[in-house]
Tab-separated table of C-alpha atoms and ligand atoms in Angstrom:
chain	number	residue	atom	x	y	z
A	1	MET	CA	132.945	83.519	98.084
A	2	ALA	CA	134.293	86.632	97.980
A	3	THR	CA	135.026	88.434	101.584
A	4	VAL	CA	134.218	92.081	100.926
A	5	SER	CA	136.135	94.453	103.002
A	6	GLY	CA	135.740	98.008	102.500
A	7	LYS	CA	131.951	99.092	101.184
A	8	MET	CA	130.937	96.926	98.150
A	9	ILE	CA	129.904	99.149	95.538
A	10	THR	CA	127.575	97.868	92.789
A	11	ARG	CA	126.121	98.952	89.747
A	12	TYR	CA	123.951	98.198	87.224
A	13	ALA	CA	124.711	99.304	83.874
A	14	PRO	CA	121.789	99.382	81.259
A	15	SER	CA	121.817	100.387	77.667
A	16	PRO	CA	118.878	102.081	76.585
A	17	THR	CA	118.763	100.897	73.664
A	18	GLY	CA	115.389	98.736	73.599
A	19	GLY	CA	112.452	96.937	75.893
A	20	LEU	CA	114.145	96.390	79.494
A	21	HIS	CA	114.058	92.681	79.435
A	22	VAL	CA	113.494	90.611	82.165
A	23	GLY	CA	117.258	89.245	81.976
A	24	SER	CA	118.564	92.841	82.319
A	25	VAL	CA	115.639	93.056	85.618
A	26	ARG	CA	117.672	90.282	87.001
A	27	THR	CA	120.722	91.372	86.918
A	28	ALA	CA	120.088	94.569	88.530
A	29	LEU	CA	117.913	92.733	90.830
A	30	PHE	CA	121.643	90.572	91.835
A	31	ASN	CA	123.402	93.998	92.117
A	32	TYR	CA	120.900	95.131	94.348
A	33	LEU	CA	120.457	92.446	96.567
A	34	ALA	CA	124.460	92.141	96.778
A	35	ALA	CA	124.831	95.773	98.061
A	36	LYS	CA	121.885	96.026	100.638
A	37	LYS	CA	123.212	92.234	102.025
A	38	TYR	CA	126.394	93.478	102.366
A	39	GLY	CA	125.960	97.073	103.607
A	40	GLY	CA	127.119	98.533	99.872
A	41	GLU	CA	125.621	100.598	97.735
A	42	MET	CA	124.341	99.688	94.184
A	43	ILE	CA	124.717	102.762	91.175
A	44	LEU	CA	122.742	103.077	88.187
A	45	ARG	CA	124.343	103.902	85.721
A	46	ILE	CA	122.655	104.648	82.096
A	47	GLU	CA	125.088	103.590	78.996
A	48	ASP	CA	123.970	105.877	76.293
A	49	THR	CA	127.200	106.178	74.434
A	50	ASP	CA	125.619	104.561	71.273
A	51	ARG	CA	124.165	107.644	70.250
A	52	GLU	CA	122.558	106.224	67.496
A	53	ARG	CA	120.394	103.200	69.211
A	54	SER	CA	119.974	105.163	72.721
A	55	LYS	CA	116.511	106.212	73.238
A	56	LYS	CA	115.309	108.891	75.791
A	57	GLU	CA	111.949	106.678	75.819
A	58	TYR	CA	113.950	103.661	76.609
A	59	GLU	CA	115.819	105.320	79.400
A	60	LYS	CA	112.325	106.565	81.202
A	61	ASP	CA	111.254	102.835	80.939
A	62	ILE	CA	113.983	102.010	82.583
A	63	LEU	CA	114.079	104.515	85.594
A	64	GLU	CA	110.284	103.593	86.108
A	65	ALA	CA	110.362	100.164	86.226
A	66	MET	CA	113.482	100.651	89.053
A	67	GLU	CA	110.974	102.563	90.782
A	68	TRP	CA	108.113	100.034	90.637
A	69	LEU	CA	110.254	96.879	91.424
A	70	GLY	CA	111.398	98.964	94.360
A	71	LEU	CA	114.763	98.513	93.543
A	72	SER	CA	116.623	101.463	94.805
A	73	TYR	CA	119.846	102.982	94.071
A	74	SER	CA	122.317	105.213	95.881
A	75	SER	CA	122.724	107.528	92.641
A	76	MET	CA	122.484	107.698	88.928
A	77	TYR	CA	124.360	108.762	86.144
A	78	ARG	CA	124.573	108.908	81.942
A	79	GLN	CA	127.807	108.198	80.390
A	80	SER	CA	126.624	111.143	77.749
A	81	GLU	CA	127.281	113.412	80.416
A	82	ARG	CA	130.572	112.373	81.282
A	83	GLY	CA	132.741	113.579	78.480
A	84	SER	CA	135.217	115.840	80.564
A	85	VAL	CA	135.561	112.814	82.874
A	86	TYR	CA	136.599	110.456	80.340
A	87	GLU	CA	138.618	113.313	78.705
A	88	LYS	CA	141.017	113.272	81.778
A	89	HIS	CA	141.924	109.174	81.219
A	90	VAL	CA	141.977	109.463	77.350
A	91	GLN	CA	144.802	112.026	77.696
A	92	LYS	CA	146.730	110.114	80.700
A	93	LEU	CA	146.527	107.046	77.913
A	94	LEU	CA	147.646	109.007	75.037
A	95	ASP	CA	150.592	110.294	77.456
A	96	THR	CA	151.628	107.203	78.625
A	97	GLY	CA	151.480	105.837	75.427
A	98	SER	CA	148.873	103.167	76.294
A	99	ALA	CA	146.574	104.815	73.229
A	100	TYR	CA	146.956	106.506	70.127
A	101	GLU	CA	145.000	108.695	67.659
A	102	SER	CA	145.161	107.328	64.020
A	103	THR	CA	143.353	108.587	61.167
A	104	GLU	CA	141.824	106.476	59.147
A	105	ASP	CA	139.988	105.888	56.030
A	106	LYS	CA	136.544	105.035	57.231
A	107	ASP	CA	133.658	104.528	53.847
A	108	GLY	CA	135.805	106.886	51.969
A	109	LYS	CA	136.152	109.574	54.815
A	110	GLN	CA	139.330	110.420	56.680
A	111	SER	CA	138.547	110.509	60.426
A	112	THR	CA	140.221	110.136	63.586
A	113	VAL	CA	139.927	107.452	66.167
A	114	ILE	CA	141.806	106.208	69.384
A	115	ARG	CA	143.253	102.892	69.543
A	116	PHE	CA	144.895	100.938	72.403
A	117	LYS	CA	148.321	100.076	72.281
A	118	ASN	CA	147.786	96.522	72.975
A	119	ALA	CA	150.861	94.133	73.959
A	120	GLY	CA	148.876	91.837	73.304
A	121	LYS	CA	149.468	89.696	76.735
A	122	ARG	CA	147.288	86.554	78.058
A	123	VAL	CA	144.953	88.222	80.635
A	124	THR	CA	143.548	85.853	83.795
A	125	PHE	CA	140.524	86.872	85.826
A	126	ALA	CA	139.059	85.044	88.984
A	127	ASP	CA	135.008	85.274	87.802
A	128	LEU	CA	133.538	84.413	91.146
A	129	LEU	CA	130.986	81.917	89.882
A	130	ARG	CA	133.208	80.380	87.076
A	131	GLY	CA	136.827	80.541	88.942
A	132	ASP	CA	139.953	81.546	86.697
A	133	ILE	CA	139.368	82.386	82.844
A	134	SER	CA	142.065	82.799	81.021
A	135	PHE	CA	142.243	85.094	77.524
A	136	ASP	CA	145.081	85.398	74.669
A	137	THR	CA	144.240	89.163	73.754
A	138	THR	CA	146.816	88.968	71.088
A	139	GLU	CA	143.675	89.065	68.308
A	140	LEU	CA	142.448	91.954	69.582
A	141	GLY	CA	145.003	93.998	68.138
A	142	ASP	CA	145.156	97.528	68.763
A	143	PHE	CA	141.429	97.910	69.470
A	144	VAL	CA	139.619	101.091	68.871
A	145	ILE	CA	137.989	102.852	72.749
A	146	ALA	CA	137.157	106.199	71.583
A	147	ARG	CA	136.241	108.380	68.883
A	148	ALA	CA	137.545	110.972	70.008
A	149	LYS	CA	139.483	112.338	74.001
A	150	ASN	CA	135.870	113.251	75.228
A	151	ASP	CA	133.817	110.564	73.249
A	152	PRO	CA	135.048	106.827	74.339
A	153	LEU	CA	133.375	103.691	73.310
A	154	TYR	CA	131.722	101.069	75.379
A	155	HIS	CA	134.806	99.334	76.876
A	156	LEU	CA	136.921	102.528	77.720
A	157	ALA	CA	133.682	104.190	79.515
A	158	VAL	CA	132.897	101.028	81.263
A	159	VAL	CA	135.928	100.892	82.744
A	160	ILE	CA	136.494	104.723	83.530
A	161	ASP	CA	133.248	104.826	85.196
A	162	ASP	CA	133.786	101.748	87.291
A	163	PHE	CA	136.960	102.967	88.429
A	164	GLU	CA	135.572	106.539	89.002
A	165	SER	CA	132.493	105.195	90.599
A	166	GLY	CA	134.771	102.667	93.217
A	167	VAL	CA	132.951	100.073	92.046
A	168	THR	CA	133.618	96.435	93.941
A	169	HIS	CA	131.474	94.244	92.109
A	170	VAL	CA	131.162	93.559	88.389
A	171	ILE	CA	127.774	91.904	88.438
A	172	ARG	CA	126.364	91.195	85.120
A	173	GLY	CA	125.288	88.701	82.362
A	174	GLU	CA	127.879	85.445	81.317
A	175	ASP	CA	127.186	87.637	77.677
A	176	HIS	CA	130.105	89.943	79.147
A	177	ILE	CA	132.906	87.641	79.628
A	178	SER	CA	134.290	88.274	76.667
A	179	ASN	CA	134.183	91.803	76.917
A	180	THR	CA	136.416	91.653	80.311
A	181	PRO	CA	139.854	90.810	78.938
A	182	ARG	CA	139.869	94.193	76.913
A	183	GLN	CA	138.350	95.985	80.013
A	184	ILE	CA	140.913	94.591	82.031
A	185	LEU	CA	143.670	95.947	79.692
A	186	ILE	CA	142.092	99.378	79.547
A	187	GLN	CA	142.084	99.243	83.538
A	188	GLU	CA	145.839	98.472	83.705
A	189	ALA	CA	146.443	101.046	81.268
A	190	LEU	CA	144.828	103.492	83.462
A	191	GLY	CA	146.096	101.985	86.855
A	192	ALA	CA	142.703	101.021	88.057
A	193	PRO	CA	142.251	98.254	90.639
A	194	ARG	CA	140.427	95.305	89.581
A	195	PRO	CA	136.931	94.549	90.543
A	196	ILE	CA	135.717	91.207	91.415
A	197	TYR	CA	133.594	90.122	88.521
A	198	VAL	CA	130.622	87.722	88.906
A	199	HIS	CA	129.039	86.574	85.533
A	200	ILE	CA	125.556	85.602	85.681
A	201	PRO	CA	124.304	82.624	83.538
A	202	LEU	CA	121.689	83.495	80.894
A	203	VAL	CA	118.258	84.060	81.388
A	204	LEU	CA	116.964	80.953	78.240
A	205	ALA	CA	113.393	79.888	76.181
A	206	PRO	CA	112.679	76.241	77.897
A	207	ASP	CA	114.279	74.724	74.934
A	208	ARG	CA	117.153	76.326	76.035
A	209	SER	CA	117.405	79.006	72.708
A	210	LYS	CA	117.287	82.619	73.161
A	211	LEU	CA	114.357	83.663	75.375
A	212	SER	CA	111.686	85.925	73.376
A	213	LYS	CA	107.436	86.623	73.269
A	214	ARG	CA	107.040	83.715	72.361
A	215	HIS	CA	108.029	81.960	75.897
A	216	GLY	CA	106.346	84.623	77.649
A	217	ALA	CA	109.101	87.532	78.166
A	218	MET	CA	108.048	90.732	77.985
A	219	PRO	CA	109.792	94.290	78.731
A	220	VAL	CA	109.090	95.003	82.346
A	221	GLY	CA	106.070	97.534	81.878
A	222	GLU	CA	103.846	94.609	80.513
A	223	TYR	CA	104.176	92.518	83.041
A	224	LYS	CA	102.874	95.430	85.456
A	225	ALA	CA	100.165	96.203	82.722
A	226	LEU	CA	98.887	92.393	83.150
A	227	GLY	CA	99.109	92.615	86.730
A	228	TYR	CA	101.554	91.133	88.213
A	229	LEU	CA	103.441	92.183	91.446
A	230	PRO	CA	106.507	93.438	91.293
A	231	GLU	CA	107.828	91.712	94.387
A	232	ALA	CA	106.291	88.378	92.687
A	233	LEU	CA	108.602	89.239	89.394
A	234	LEU	CA	111.380	90.172	91.665
A	235	ASN	CA	111.008	86.468	93.634
A	236	PHE	CA	111.076	84.595	90.402
A	237	LEU	CA	113.987	86.041	88.701
A	238	ALA	CA	115.969	85.540	91.858
A	239	LEU	CA	115.145	82.154	91.735
A	240	LEU	CA	116.603	82.146	88.215
A	241	GLY	CA	119.805	81.078	88.595
A	242	TRP	CA	120.073	81.525	92.526
A	243	SER	CA	118.281	79.100	94.936
A	244	PRO	CA	117.445	79.339	98.425
A	245	GLN	CA	118.218	75.742	98.906
A	246	GLY	CA	119.843	74.422	102.054
A	247	LEU	CA	119.629	77.703	103.555
A	248	SER	CA	118.042	78.101	107.025
A	249	LEU	CA	116.365	81.533	107.284
A	250	PRO	CA	115.742	83.023	109.947
A	251	GLY	CA	111.362	83.494	110.641
A	252	ARG	CA	110.998	81.170	107.644
A	253	GLU	CA	110.765	77.812	109.671
A	254	GLY	CA	107.639	76.325	108.421
A	255	LYS	CA	107.100	78.503	105.055
A	256	GLY	CA	107.011	77.552	101.808
A	257	GLY	CA	110.405	77.317	100.182
A	258	ASP	CA	110.030	79.510	96.914
A	259	ILE	CA	107.902	82.578	98.236
A	260	PHE	CA	110.038	85.845	99.074
A	261	THR	CA	109.565	89.016	99.793
A	262	LEU	CA	112.221	91.821	98.467
A	263	LYS	CA	113.196	92.122	102.217
A	264	GLU	CA	113.676	88.402	102.584
A	265	LEU	CA	115.335	87.989	99.441
A	266	THR	CA	118.334	90.132	100.504
A	267	GLU	CA	118.306	88.539	103.726
A	268	ALA	CA	118.895	84.776	102.275
A	269	PHE	CA	121.103	86.530	99.781
A	270	SER	CA	124.517	85.186	98.875
A	271	PHE	CA	127.208	84.246	96.014
A	272	ASP	CA	127.436	81.275	97.374
A	273	HIS	CA	124.023	80.025	96.368
A	274	LEU	CA	124.180	81.882	92.310
A	275	GLN	CA	124.501	78.861	89.800
A	276	LYS	CA	126.649	78.669	86.738
A	277	SER	CA	124.155	76.777	84.078
A	278	GLY	CA	121.479	78.664	82.221
A	279	ALA	CA	118.259	79.483	83.862
A	280	VAL	CA	115.628	78.285	82.164
A	281	PHE	CA	112.009	81.114	82.278
A	282	ASP	CA	108.933	79.441	82.600
A	283	ILE	CA	106.109	81.954	82.928
A	284	GLU	CA	103.540	78.884	84.594
A	285	LYS	CA	106.418	79.355	87.413
A	286	LEU	CA	106.135	83.129	87.407
A	287	ASN	CA	102.399	83.020	87.707
A	288	TRP	CA	102.248	80.499	90.023
A	289	ILE	CA	104.795	83.126	92.369
A	290	ASN	CA	102.204	85.619	91.490
A	291	GLY	CA	99.348	83.769	92.504
A	292	GLU	CA	101.035	83.143	95.655
A	293	HIS	CA	102.198	86.836	96.171
A	294	ILE	CA	98.012	87.771	95.446
A	295	ARG	CA	97.237	85.643	98.489
A	296	ARG	CA	99.637	87.357	100.511
A	297	MET	CA	98.167	90.766	99.547
A	298	GLU	CA	96.835	92.667	102.781
A	299	ASP	CA	93.179	93.177	101.689
A	300	ALA	CA	93.338	96.747	101.269
A	301	ALA	CA	95.818	96.422	98.852
A	302	PHE	CA	94.278	93.477	97.192
A	303	MET	CA	91.132	95.531	97.006
A	304	GLU	CA	92.990	98.480	95.469
A	305	LYS	CA	94.441	96.322	92.567
A	306	VAL	CA	90.654	94.702	91.829
A	307	ARG	CA	89.245	98.054	91.343
A	308	GLU	CA	91.929	98.950	89.037
A	309	PHE	CA	91.501	95.679	87.020
A	310	LEU	CA	87.959	94.524	87.419
A	311	PRO	CA	86.682	95.127	83.451
A	312	LYS	CA	84.366	97.812	83.236
A	313	GLU	CA	81.500	95.770	81.867
A	314	ALA	CA	81.356	94.247	85.158
A	315	THR	CA	81.064	97.630	87.038
A	316	GLN	CA	77.994	98.435	85.175
A	317	LEU	CA	75.783	95.397	85.915
A	318	PRO	CA	73.019	95.873	87.925
A	319	GLN	CA	73.809	94.041	91.285
A	320	TYR	CA	77.849	95.733	91.301
A	321	GLY	CA	78.463	97.822	94.256
A	322	ALA	CA	81.434	98.191	96.611
A	323	GLU	CA	79.897	95.855	99.948
A	324	ARG	CA	79.174	92.899	97.207
A	325	LEU	CA	82.827	93.067	95.532
A	326	GLU	CA	84.046	92.998	98.928
A	327	LYS	CA	82.580	89.949	99.772
A	328	ILE	CA	83.529	88.382	96.579
A	329	ALA	CA	87.227	89.409	97.023
A	330	PRO	CA	88.060	86.131	98.750
A	331	ILE	CA	86.607	83.969	96.241
A	332	LEU	CA	88.458	86.396	93.063
A	333	ARG	CA	91.968	86.044	95.270
A	334	GLU	CA	91.830	82.289	95.097
A	335	ARG	CA	90.973	82.303	91.235
A	336	ILE	CA	93.534	84.478	89.392
A	337	ALA	CA	96.779	83.916	89.267
A	338	LYS	CA	97.404	88.008	87.793
A	339	PHE	CA	95.109	90.837	88.060
A	340	SER	CA	94.735	90.926	84.271
A	341	ASP	CA	92.967	87.471	85.108
A	342	LEU	CA	89.804	89.000	85.939
A	343	GLU	CA	89.416	90.051	82.510
A	344	LEU	CA	89.734	86.347	81.468
A	345	LEU	CA	87.242	85.156	83.925
A	346	ARG	CA	85.078	87.664	82.614
A	347	LYS	CA	85.607	86.523	79.012
A	348	GLY	CA	84.619	82.941	80.674
A	349	GLY	CA	81.392	84.085	82.129
A	350	GLU	CA	82.914	83.509	85.484
A	351	LEU	CA	82.497	86.862	86.984
A	352	ALA	CA	78.956	88.161	85.297
A	353	TYR	CA	76.737	85.948	87.827
A	354	PHE	CA	78.082	88.064	90.940
A	355	PHE	CA	76.586	91.046	89.789
A	356	GLU	CA	73.409	90.064	88.131
A	357	ALA	CA	70.929	87.051	88.499
A	358	PRO	CA	72.188	84.516	85.791
A	359	GLU	CA	69.916	82.990	83.159
A	360	TYR	CA	69.859	78.982	82.929
A	361	VAL	CA	70.718	76.976	79.897
A	362	SER	CA	67.911	74.496	80.197
A	363	LYS	CA	66.049	72.735	82.791
A	364	LYS	CA	67.984	69.848	82.532
A	365	ALA	CA	71.588	71.703	83.513
A	366	LEU	CA	69.610	72.316	86.871
A	367	ILE	CA	69.666	68.624	87.417
A	368	TRP	CA	72.029	66.575	89.231
A	369	LYS	CA	73.046	63.436	86.723
A	370	ASN	CA	70.190	61.414	86.621
A	371	GLU	CA	68.423	62.403	89.305
A	372	ALA	CA	64.235	63.124	88.901
A	373	GLU	CA	63.051	66.494	87.945
A	374	GLU	CA	60.455	66.505	90.942
A	375	ASN	CA	63.127	65.171	92.989
A	376	THR	CA	65.010	68.269	92.092
A	377	ILE	CA	61.935	70.744	92.577
A	378	GLN	CA	61.600	69.013	95.820
A	379	HIS	CA	64.954	69.548	96.897
A	380	ILE	CA	65.094	73.029	96.394
A	381	THR	CA	61.892	73.675	97.930
A	382	HIS	CA	62.994	72.307	100.766
A	383	ILE	CA	66.634	74.397	100.836
A	384	VAL	CA	64.486	77.659	100.372
A	385	LYS	CA	62.578	76.493	103.492
A	386	LEU	CA	65.954	75.566	105.530
A	387	LEU	CA	67.445	78.929	104.500
A	388	THR	CA	64.809	80.984	105.471
A	389	GLU	CA	65.059	79.619	109.055
A	390	ILE	CA	68.392	81.260	109.159
A	391	PRO	CA	68.449	84.950	110.708
A	392	ASP	CA	69.105	87.834	108.210
A	393	GLU	CA	72.018	88.771	110.392
A	394	SER	CA	73.601	85.204	110.672
A	395	PHE	CA	73.570	84.554	107.316
A	396	THR	CA	77.049	83.445	106.496
A	397	GLN	CA	78.958	80.172	104.783
A	398	GLU	CA	78.556	78.234	107.764
A	399	THR	CA	75.594	78.643	108.969
A	400	VAL	CA	74.327	78.092	105.503
A	401	LYS	CA	75.880	75.030	105.487
A	402	GLY	CA	74.866	73.918	108.719
A	403	GLY	CA	71.432	74.465	108.084
A	404	ILE	CA	71.639	72.240	104.797
A	405	TRP	CA	74.039	69.554	104.902
A	406	ASP	CA	72.356	66.850	107.253
A	407	TYR	CA	69.745	67.395	104.650
A	408	ALA	CA	72.009	67.090	101.635
A	409	THR	CA	73.643	64.216	103.183
A	410	GLU	CA	70.682	62.487	103.382
A	411	LYS	CA	69.276	63.022	99.794
A	412	GLY	CA	72.862	62.667	98.659
A	413	ARG	CA	74.943	65.900	98.550
A	414	GLY	CA	75.325	65.821	94.833
A	415	ALA	CA	71.411	65.756	93.933
A	416	VAL	CA	71.090	68.554	96.530
A	417	LEU	CA	74.014	70.532	96.718
A	418	TRP	CA	74.242	70.702	92.525
A	419	PRO	CA	70.990	72.181	92.310
A	420	MET	CA	71.745	75.013	94.453
A	421	ARG	CA	75.157	75.878	93.344
A	422	TYR	CA	73.580	75.920	89.843
A	423	ALA	CA	70.657	77.742	90.777
A	424	LEU	CA	73.235	80.604	92.156
A	425	SER	CA	75.777	80.666	89.423
A	426	GLY	CA	74.003	79.555	86.477
A	427	LEU	CA	77.478	77.596	85.821
A	428	ASP	CA	78.602	73.935	85.596
A	429	LYS	CA	82.118	75.142	87.631
A	430	SER	CA	81.783	77.759	90.275
A	431	PRO	CA	82.623	78.228	94.065
A	432	ASP	CA	80.950	76.401	96.410
A	433	PRO	CA	77.414	76.786	97.048
A	434	PHE	CA	77.957	77.833	100.790
A	435	ALA	CA	80.412	80.145	99.775
A	436	LEU	CA	78.125	81.671	97.115
A	437	ALA	CA	75.222	82.148	99.613
A	438	GLU	CA	77.478	84.333	101.784
A	439	VAL	CA	78.125	86.162	98.843
A	440	PHE	CA	74.545	87.016	97.786
A	441	GLY	CA	73.022	87.179	100.880
A	442	LYS	CA	69.424	85.565	102.169
A	443	ASP	CA	67.258	87.531	100.207
A	444	GLU	CA	69.409	87.678	96.664
A	445	THR	CA	69.916	83.668	97.731
A	446	ILE	CA	66.502	82.692	98.037
A	447	GLN	CA	65.509	84.907	94.781
A	448	ARG	CA	67.991	83.002	92.429
A	449	LEU	CA	66.426	79.998	93.971
A	450	THR	CA	62.835	80.690	93.309
A	451	THR	CA	63.414	81.254	89.726
A	452	ALA	CA	65.440	78.169	89.053
A	453	LEU	CA	62.315	76.693	90.724
A	454	LYS	CA	60.059	78.430	88.170
A	455	THR	CA	62.498	77.229	85.444
A	456	LEU	CA	61.598	73.851	86.409
A	457	GLN	CA	58.101	74.137	87.084
A	458	SER	CA	57.490	76.251	83.912
B	501	LIG	N1	125.610	98.629	78.927
B	501	LIG	C1	125.734	96.863	79.354
B	501	LIG	C2	124.238	96.208	78.755
B	501	LIG	O1	123.514	96.832	79.336
B	501	LIG	C3	126.313	96.104	80.410
B	501	LIG	C4	127.894	96.978	80.477
B	501	LIG	C5	128.025	96.072	81.905
B	501	LIG	O2	127.513	95.589	82.977
B	501	LIG	O3	129.376	96.531	81.952
B	501	LIG	O4	124.969	95.153	78.811
């Protein structure tokens, strides 16, 4: 565990060369959490020295994702705008003989590059997660560090920027371990202090191969478009490679162990709980976590999302209205893992009956197992009678259940409640008939039961 003296400064340093993927977001999250937890700050650095592959649209994705996720940073800069900063340091490397200009033949063309004068020593650094890591740098030779004094390559730019920004902790993916020795050589030549290194395990597919779209991994914007919640995505990513196990968290006594807000993650975060082994991406776990966050949303925020994602077809149905939508909200909340599941519900026919009377596929469908048709007619008739006795203003799940329960118990719950539920929804599977009755209200409930009755009597 690092003891932090002075202010902790972390940095998230994405390259805008492609869609922002979940592994990268997790790196951002850990940098954010560490800085917040220890009263430090996180810098966002756009690493766009590769002019060919860097695109403004990817930078835009990164900035939008950070905003959506609520991962705030103290300052932001682009490497492409720091030519003069780099020039100063490159000049120093040239002056001290740590680097030299070399004119080389590349694809038949002469060009000048700047190479690092590598003494080829052994570099050992302490990684907070992995302990001492040692490399022989002989094989690296005199590697190229810049195309020109104001035009550094990746390794040099990283070192200069970390130095200039006072970065104390470099938290990044373990794919950067092999870059570290080169960067340390440059640091030493510049007289820059060595930051603390934390190389976090990569995010892997369930079969431990490289994570791809096939495993449900997508650029961040797509999670947003599918109706995942930013806090749920962060919660999920935090648990990839970090575990709250054994932590006793103030205020969380008795609460589930896996669900965290960003604030709670910050409070709980510690380097001690980072794991070394590769973390497996499991979309089912993300869906579960997202569903849990949905169930914890404030009503108003939940409704806003429902209105945003509700399929247009549903809003065009005859009984669609704001009030009905509010009433079905608790039912929807239990049935979705992400807001785009509303479209899946619609496709599965599980949305329309809320806003229009169902059609029954057959008489048989209204009848419970081997119950006789006459008995079913009798049950529905009696339910209608019992419901009529409940005053309009107190027509709730509880009163409906209270009114019918004894009769259902006496005649057989399946025999009585199946036709009631089927009459209301027209589906084999749907919420219980009491909840549905409350949603539809007394008149509509009786109306649908009456239609079912006529179907049976026809
Ligand atoms: N720009 C590098 C990347 O996107 C990160 C460099 C670093 O964190 O040192 O992988």
